[in-house]
A tleap script that builds the chain and sets N, CA, C and O, in Angstrom:
source leaprc.protein.ff14SB
mol = sequence {
  NMET GLU GLY LEU LEU GLY HIE ARG VAL LYS
  GLY ARG TRP GLU ASN THR GLN GLU ASN ALA
  PHE VAL LEU LEU ALA LEU ASP ARG TYR PHE
  GLY THR TYR GLU LYS VAL THR PRO ASP PHE
  VAL ALA LYS ALA TRP LEU GLY ASP ALA TYR
  ALA GLY GLU HIE ALA PHE ARG GLY ARG THR
  HIE GLY ALA CPRO
}
set mol.1.N position { -4.644 10.754 -11.003 }
set mol.1.CA position { -4.449 9.623 -10.126 }
set mol.1.C position { -5.455 8.541 -10.493 }
set mol.1.O position { -6.630 8.819 -10.734 }
set mol.2.N position { -4.980 7.325 -10.529 }
set mol.2.CA position { -5.856 6.220 -10.893 }
set mol.2.C position { -6.178 5.365 -9.679 }
set mol.2.O position { -5.699 5.627 -8.576 }
set mol.3.N position { -6.973 4.368 -9.888 }
set mol.3.CA position { -7.292 3.443 -8.816 }
set mol.3.C position { -8.369 3.980 -7.889 }
set mol.3.O position { -9.112 4.902 -8.227 }
set mol.4.N position { -8.430 3.376 -6.715 }
set mol.4.CA position { -9.487 3.726 -5.767 }
set mol.4.C position { -9.431 5.180 -5.331 }
set mol.4.O position { -10.468 5.839 -5.252 }
set mol.5.N position { -8.241 5.691 -5.048 }
set mol.5.CA position { -8.140 7.085 -4.592 }
set mol.5.C position { -8.524 8.071 -5.685 }
set mol.5.O position { -9.044 9.148 -5.394 }
set mol.6.N position { -8.273 7.714 -6.930 }
set mol.6.CA position { -8.597 8.598 -8.038 }
set mol.6.C position { -10.082 8.764 -8.275 }
set mol.6.O position { -10.495 9.683 -8.982 }
set mol.7.N position { -10.897 7.888 -7.695 }
set mol.7.CA position { -12.336 7.956 -7.898 }
set mol.7.C position { -13.069 8.721 -6.791 }
set mol.7.O position { -14.298 8.775 -6.769 }
set mol.8.N position { -12.306 9.303 -5.889 }
set mol.8.CA position { -12.944 10.095 -4.839 }
set mol.8.C position { -13.369 11.453 -5.390 }
set mol.8.O position { -12.793 11.955 -6.355 }
set mol.9.N position { -14.378 12.031 -4.766 }
set mol.9.CA position { -14.846 13.373 -5.099 }
set mol.9.C position { -14.697 14.219 -3.840 }
set mol.9.O position { -15.277 13.898 -2.802 }
set mol.10.N position { -13.915 15.305 -3.929 }
set mol.10.CA position { -13.643 16.172 -2.778 }
set mol.10.C position { -13.073 15.376 -1.603 }
set mol.10.O position { -13.428 15.614 -0.449 }
set mol.11.N position { -12.184 14.428 -1.911 }
set mol.11.CA position { -11.498 13.679 -0.865 }
set mol.11.C position { -12.235 12.480 -0.303 }
set mol.11.O position { -11.746 11.850 0.634 }
set mol.12.N position { -13.395 12.145 -0.845 }
set mol.12.CA position { -14.133 10.985 -0.329 }
set mol.12.C position { -14.958 10.355 -1.442 }
set mol.12.O position { -15.170 10.944 -2.502 }
set mol.13.N position { -15.415 9.138 -1.166 }
set mol.13.CA position { -16.297 8.485 -2.119 }
set mol.13.C position { -17.704 9.012 -1.900 }
set mol.13.O position { -17.986 9.622 -0.868 }
set mol.14.N position { -18.577 8.786 -2.851 }
set mol.14.CA position { -19.857 9.499 -2.856 }
set mol.14.C position { -20.895 8.999 -1.866 }
set mol.14.O position { -21.757 9.771 -1.446 }
set mol.15.N position { -20.839 7.720 -1.477 }
set mol.15.CA position { -21.889 7.222 -0.587 }
set mol.15.C position { -21.409 6.005 0.205 }
set mol.15.O position { -20.292 5.524 0.017 }
set mol.16.N position { -22.267 5.526 1.084 }
set mol.16.CA position { -21.924 4.402 1.953 }
set mol.16.C position { -21.639 3.140 1.143 }
set mol.16.O position { -20.734 2.380 1.487 }
set mol.17.N position { -22.391 2.910 0.084 }
set mol.17.CA position { -22.162 1.720 -0.744 }
set mol.17.C position { -20.772 1.765 -1.366 }
set mol.17.O position { -20.078 0.748 -1.370 }
set mol.18.N position { -20.347 2.904 -1.889 }
set mol.18.CA position { -19.008 3.013 -2.449 }
set mol.18.C position { -17.946 2.786 -1.382 }
set mol.18.O position { -16.940 2.127 -1.647 }
set mol.19.N position { -18.152 3.319 -0.175 }
set mol.19.CA position { -17.215 3.080 0.922 }
set mol.19.C position { -17.080 1.590 1.199 }
set mol.19.O position { -15.971 1.089 1.386 }
set mol.20.N position { -18.204 0.882 1.226 }
set mol.20.CA position { -18.177 -0.556 1.503 }
set mol.20.C position { -17.414 -1.312 0.416 }
set mol.20.O position { -16.609 -2.190 0.725 }
set mol.21.N position { -17.659 -0.981 -0.848 }
set mol.21.CA position { -16.971 -1.672 -1.933 }
set mol.21.C position { -15.475 -1.360 -1.955 }
set mol.21.O position { -14.670 -2.219 -2.313 }
set mol.22.N position { -15.104 -0.149 -1.579 }
set mol.22.CA position { -13.687 0.195 -1.481 }
set mol.22.C position { -13.025 -0.650 -0.395 }
set mol.22.O position { -11.935 -1.182 -0.605 }
set mol.23.N position { -13.668 -0.777 0.752 }
set mol.23.CA position { -13.106 -1.600 1.820 }
set mol.23.C position { -12.989 -3.063 1.404 }
set mol.23.O position { -12.000 -3.719 1.732 }
set mol.24.N position { -13.975 -3.579 0.692 }
set mol.24.CA position { -13.895 -4.958 0.191 }
set mol.24.C position { -12.747 -5.114 -0.801 }
set mol.24.O position { -12.033 -6.117 -0.777 }
set mol.25.N position { -12.571 -4.127 -1.668 }
set mol.25.CA position { -11.471 -4.181 -2.643 }
set mol.25.C position { -10.117 -4.141 -1.941 }
set mol.25.O position { -9.211 -4.892 -2.304 }
set mol.26.N position { -9.970 -3.276 -0.942 }
set mol.26.CA position { -8.709 -3.199 -0.205 }
set mol.26.C position { -8.425 -4.498 0.539 }
set mol.26.O position { -7.281 -4.952 0.575 }
set mol.27.N position { -9.453 -5.102 1.131 }
set mol.27.CA position { -9.283 -6.377 1.827 }
set mol.27.C position { -8.813 -7.457 0.849 }
set mol.27.O position { -7.925 -8.245 1.173 }
set mol.28.N position { -9.396 -7.491 -0.324 }
set mol.28.CA position { -8.986 -8.482 -1.326 }
set mol.28.C position { -7.557 -8.230 -1.799 }
set mol.28.O position { -6.781 -9.172 -1.965 }
set mol.29.N position { -7.209 -6.973 -2.014 }
set mol.29.CA position { -5.850 -6.625 -2.435 }
set mol.29.C position { -4.830 -7.094 -1.403 }
set mol.29.O position { -3.872 -7.789 -1.740 }
set mol.30.N position { -5.041 -6.709 -0.141 }
set mol.30.CA position { -4.074 -7.067 0.894 }
set mol.30.C position { -4.020 -8.571 1.116 }
set mol.30.O position { -2.953 -9.115 1.401 }
set mol.31.N position { -5.154 -9.249 0.989 }
set mol.31.CA position { -5.165 -10.694 1.125 }
set mol.31.C position { -4.415 -11.391 0.004 }
set mol.31.O position { -3.885 -12.485 0.196 }
set mol.32.N position { -4.365 -10.763 -1.166 }
set mol.32.CA position { -3.697 -11.352 -2.327 }
set mol.32.C position { -2.235 -10.957 -2.404 }
set mol.32.O position { -1.375 -11.820 -2.579 }
set mol.33.N position { -1.930 -9.666 -2.276 }
set mol.33.CA position { -0.583 -9.165 -2.548 }
set mol.33.C position { 0.264 -8.899 -1.311 }
set mol.33.O position { 1.476 -8.717 -1.427 }
set mol.34.N position { -0.338 -8.873 -0.146 }
set mol.34.CA position { 0.408 -8.541 1.060 }
set mol.34.C position { 0.387 -9.680 2.073 }
set mol.34.O position { 0.585 -9.444 3.265 }
set mol.35.N position { 0.151 -10.913 1.618 }
set mol.35.CA position { 0.053 -12.001 2.581 }
set mol.35.C position { 1.405 -12.465 3.113 }
set mol.35.O position { 1.468 -13.070 4.183 }
set mol.36.N position { 2.483 -12.192 2.386 }
set mol.36.CA position { 3.818 -12.568 2.850 }
set mol.36.C position { 4.378 -11.437 3.712 }
set mol.36.O position { 4.422 -10.284 3.284 }
set mol.37.N position { 4.805 -11.777 4.931 }
set mol.37.CA position { 5.372 -10.778 5.829 }
set mol.37.C position { 6.747 -10.346 5.318 }
set mol.37.O position { 7.584 -11.203 5.035 }
set mol.38.N position { 7.001 -9.044 5.192 }
set mol.38.CA position { 8.289 -8.567 4.685 }
set mol.38.C position { 9.466 -9.056 5.533 }
set mol.38.O position { 9.411 -9.039 6.762 }
set mol.39.N position { 10.522 -9.487 4.858 }
set mol.39.CA position { 11.745 -9.927 5.516 }
set mol.39.C position { 12.883 -9.805 4.493 }
set mol.39.O position { 13.304 -10.796 3.897 }
set mol.40.N position { 13.372 -8.570 4.302 }
set mol.40.CA position { 14.421 -8.340 3.315 }
set mol.40.C position { 15.184 -7.062 3.642 }
set mol.40.O position { 14.769 -6.268 4.486 }
set mol.41.N position { 16.296 -6.884 2.963 }
set mol.41.CA position { 17.100 -5.672 3.098 }
set mol.41.C position { 17.119 -4.975 1.742 }
set mol.41.O position { 17.531 -5.561 0.741 }
set mol.42.N position { 16.670 -3.722 1.715 }
set mol.42.CA position { 16.704 -2.922 0.490 }
set mol.42.C position { 17.988 -2.095 0.505 }
set mol.42.O position { 18.314 -1.461 1.508 }
set mol.43.N position { 18.712 -2.107 -0.610 }
set mol.43.CA position { 19.955 -1.338 -0.732 }
set mol.43.C position { 19.829 -0.403 -1.929 }
set mol.43.O position { 19.226 -0.752 -2.944 }
set mol.44.N position { 20.412 0.801 -1.794 }
set mol.44.CA position { 20.301 1.796 -2.860 }
set mol.44.C position { 21.678 2.337 -3.227 }
set mol.44.O position { 22.540 2.529 -2.370 }
set mol.45.N position { 21.861 2.574 -4.515 }
set mol.45.CA position { 23.075 3.193 -5.030 }
set mol.45.C position { 22.696 4.393 -5.876 }
set mol.45.O position { 21.647 4.403 -6.520 }
set mol.46.N position { 23.544 5.394 -5.873 }
set mol.46.CA position { 23.425 6.542 -6.773 }
set mol.46.C position { 24.619 6.446 -7.712 }
set mol.46.O position { 25.735 6.833 -7.366 }
set mol.47.N position { 24.362 5.922 -8.907 }
set mol.47.CA position { 25.465 5.619 -9.804 }
set mol.47.C position { 26.299 4.508 -9.185 }
set mol.47.O position { 25.769 3.441 -8.875 }
set mol.48.N position { 27.589 4.739 -8.999 }
set mol.48.CA position { 28.468 3.760 -8.372 }
set mol.48.C position { 28.577 3.949 -6.863 }
set mol.48.O position { 29.198 3.128 -6.187 }
set mol.49.N position { 27.988 5.012 -6.322 }
set mol.49.CA position { 28.104 5.323 -4.900 }
set mol.49.C position { 26.988 4.651 -4.098 }
set mol.49.O position { 25.806 4.802 -4.406 }
set mol.50.N position { 27.381 3.917 -3.077 }
set mol.50.CA position { 26.424 3.271 -2.187 }
set mol.50.C position { 25.717 4.346 -1.354 }
set mol.50.O position { 26.377 5.159 -0.708 }
set mol.51.N position { 24.374 4.355 -1.365 }
set mol.51.CA position { 23.618 5.390 -0.665 }
set mol.51.C position { 23.072 4.923 0.685 }
set mol.51.O position { 22.796 5.749 1.555 }
set mol.52.N position { 22.915 3.632 0.867 }
set mol.52.CA position { 22.418 3.143 2.143 }
set mol.52.C position { 21.539 1.921 1.997 }
set mol.52.O position { 21.311 1.415 0.899 }
set mol.53.N position { 21.051 1.463 3.136 }
set mol.53.CA position { 20.182 0.290 3.132 }
set mol.53.C position { 19.201 0.384 4.289 }
set mol.53.O position { 19.400 1.147 5.234 }
set mol.54.N position { 18.146 -0.400 4.199 }
set mol.54.CA position { 17.158 -0.467 5.271 }
set mol.54.C position { 16.601 -1.887 5.316 }
set mol.54.O position { 16.217 -2.449 4.290 }
set mol.55.N position { 16.562 -2.458 6.521 }
set mol.55.CA position { 16.000 -3.798 6.702 }
set mol.55.C position { 14.499 -3.693 6.948 }
set mol.55.O position { 14.049 -2.882 7.758 }
set mol.56.N position { 13.745 -4.502 6.259 }
set mol.56.CA position { 12.299 -4.597 6.450 }
set mol.56.C position { 12.018 -5.965 7.055 }
set mol.56.O position { 12.134 -6.985 6.376 }
set mol.57.N position { 11.650 -5.986 8.329 }
set mol.57.CA position { 11.369 -7.215 9.055 }
set mol.57.C position { 9.997 -7.067 9.719 }
set mol.57.O position { 9.833 -6.273 10.646 }
set mol.58.N position { 9.054 -7.805 9.259 }
set mol.58.CA position { 7.711 -7.711 9.819 }
set mol.58.C position { 6.978 -6.486 9.313 }
set mol.58.O position { 7.397 -5.851 8.346 }
set mol.59.N position { 5.909 -6.169 9.958 }
set mol.59.CA position { 5.070 -5.035 9.542 }
set mol.59.C position { 5.138 -3.924 10.576 }
set mol.59.O position { 5.285 -4.182 11.771 }
set mol.60.N position { 5.029 -2.688 10.108 }
set mol.60.CA position { 4.940 -1.541 10.999 }
set mol.60.C position { 3.633 -0.843 10.714 }
set mol.60.O position { 3.092 -0.959 9.614 }
set mol.61.N position { 3.127 -0.130 11.673 }
set mol.61.CA position { 1.863 0.597 11.521 }
set mol.61.C position { 2.130 2.074 11.744 }
set mol.61.O position { 2.709 2.464 12.757 }
set mol.62.N position { 1.708 2.887 10.798 }
set mol.62.CA position { 1.881 4.328 10.929 }
set mol.62.C position { 3.267 4.775 10.479 }
set mol.62.O position { 4.118 3.960 10.123 }
set mol.63.N position { 3.469 6.061 10.504 }
set mol.63.CA position { 4.741 6.644 10.080 }
set mol.63.C position { 5.787 6.450 11.181 }
set mol.63.O position { 5.452 6.429 12.366 }
set mol.64.N position { 7.062 6.307 10.782 }
set mol.64.CA position { 8.121 6.133 11.791 }
set mol.64.C position { 8.348 7.374 12.616 }
set mol.64.O position { 9.204 7.380 13.501 }
savepdb mol mol.pdb
quit
């Protein structure tokens, strides 16, 4: 696994400074790549067969 999660040791980062830098990196990521609120419909096909769709409107928190 790469990225921030791949640098954890036994499920966590090694010290408070690393925790702080991870939080700063995540804040920068979300500020850059997640600033547009989702508003779209995703559709899926399996070959020629329509499999379904799901509308993404706004943000949700946690698992459904």
